[in-house]
XYZ file of C-alpha atoms in Angstrom:
139
model
C -84.822 -176.392 47.970
C -81.809 -176.227 44.723
C -78.293 -174.652 45.654
C -78.401 -170.959 45.057
C -76.865 -170.425 41.478
C -74.120 -168.465 43.229
C -72.929 -171.655 45.045
C -73.679 -173.999 41.898
C -71.527 -171.557 39.131
C -68.803 -170.381 41.774
C -66.403 -171.761 40.104
C -67.271 -170.780 36.496
C -67.949 -167.153 38.162
C -64.120 -166.870 39.587
C -62.208 -168.133 36.808
C -64.188 -165.563 34.543
C -63.162 -163.003 37.096
C -59.525 -164.392 36.711
C -59.452 -164.365 33.098
C -61.027 -160.779 32.957
C -58.632 -159.356 35.624
C -55.677 -161.070 33.916
C -56.740 -159.360 30.418
C -57.219 -155.946 32.722
C -54.282 -156.193 34.185
C -52.510 -157.372 30.603
C -50.889 -160.515 32.545
C -50.367 -163.830 30.798
C -51.675 -166.419 33.469
C -55.012 -166.623 35.435
C -52.693 -167.786 37.970
C -50.131 -164.839 38.357
C -53.869 -162.956 38.351
C -54.769 -164.859 41.399
C -51.800 -164.201 43.537
C -52.360 -160.165 42.085
C -55.757 -160.507 43.301
C -54.848 -162.061 46.248
C -51.922 -159.400 47.142
C -54.598 -156.308 46.323
C -57.172 -158.235 48.694
C -54.979 -158.404 51.528
C -53.785 -155.414 51.646
C -57.130 -153.954 51.277
C -58.173 -156.314 54.108
C -55.451 -154.965 56.196
C -57.105 -151.345 56.840
C -60.035 -152.441 58.262
C -61.774 -153.601 61.510
C -62.626 -157.441 61.328
C -65.982 -156.255 61.437
C -65.531 -154.178 58.006
C -63.929 -156.356 56.611
C -66.209 -159.131 56.564
C -69.036 -156.738 55.765
C -66.654 -156.186 52.500
C -66.304 -159.498 52.669
C -70.426 -159.981 51.862
C -70.711 -158.097 48.924
C -67.878 -160.270 46.863
C -68.764 -163.305 45.103
C -68.098 -166.377 46.894
C -65.281 -167.726 45.489
C -63.357 -164.344 45.728
C -65.025 -163.808 48.962
C -63.059 -166.680 49.892
C -59.826 -165.678 48.631
C -60.414 -162.300 50.618
C -60.458 -164.186 54.060
C -57.690 -166.948 52.963
C -54.740 -166.594 55.232
C -55.800 -163.827 57.453
C -53.747 -163.258 60.281
C -56.563 -161.367 62.545
C -53.741 -160.525 65.476
C -52.081 -158.721 62.474
C -52.418 -154.878 63.689
C -54.497 -152.317 61.327
C -52.763 -150.394 58.779
C -53.716 -146.576 57.825
C -54.369 -146.187 54.128
C -50.988 -144.930 52.416
C -50.348 -143.841 48.779
C -50.698 -145.971 46.150
C -47.549 -146.693 45.616
C -47.038 -147.974 48.853
C -49.820 -150.272 48.665
C -48.749 -151.215 45.473
C -45.437 -152.443 46.943
C -47.437 -154.479 49.468
C -49.416 -156.030 47.206
C -46.138 -156.833 45.136
C -44.404 -158.055 48.388
C -46.837 -161.527 48.510
C -45.297 -164.222 47.145
C -42.613 -161.774 45.621
C -40.617 -163.900 44.406
C -43.777 -165.520 42.136
C -45.156 -162.018 42.155
C -45.664 -160.303 38.841
C -48.207 -157.395 40.089
C -47.624 -154.121 37.703
C -47.847 -150.772 39.109
C -51.611 -150.767 38.025
C -52.385 -154.031 40.616
C -54.793 -152.318 42.455
C -55.911 -150.104 39.442
C -56.673 -153.068 38.054
C -58.583 -155.586 40.037
C -60.910 -152.769 41.365
C -61.802 -152.274 37.122
C -62.268 -155.941 37.054
C -63.893 -156.667 40.244
C -66.152 -154.045 39.528
C -67.516 -155.793 36.705
C -68.113 -159.197 39.096
C -70.245 -157.411 42.011
C -73.117 -155.181 42.424
C -71.696 -151.795 41.989
C -74.285 -149.988 43.768
C -74.090 -152.429 47.024
C -70.319 -152.465 46.322
C -70.327 -148.345 46.628
C -72.621 -148.482 48.954
C -70.730 -150.636 51.439
C -67.595 -148.279 50.871
C -68.828 -145.293 51.324
C -69.320 -146.836 55.169
C -65.905 -147.781 55.824
C -62.943 -145.850 56.262
C -61.709 -143.088 54.682
C -59.570 -144.127 52.003
C -61.477 -146.928 50.970
C -63.358 -145.383 48.285
C -60.475 -144.412 46.834
C -58.613 -147.833 46.965
C -61.412 -149.098 44.674
C -61.219 -146.428 42.133
C -60.936 -148.102 38.640
């Protein structure tokens, strides 16, 4: 059996996402975009149970799935969904001296991410997650 296309093209698809998110956010580098995306993912993940987080990761492309679970402190307490401003500051706190995420980081990642997932499956999963998940991923 050949390697499934999802795995065979994972790096290309990841880079396509980074370029898309970079352009969506008006950033200058895919490196900066990587940190922004990781910050958004960590901020969202902190508001989910492990079961819900694994389910969410399952609708992401392979490399974004890996980024979503990277550096996961599974003992960290679950946080409530808060205002966009509070959660954006949390995004910006990841590697804060090298984080250039803008005030629109969550929405920018949401807009770009939706172009790289099966949007129907993504929305169906979000509807099963705790209150606040759907609003978090509104573009």
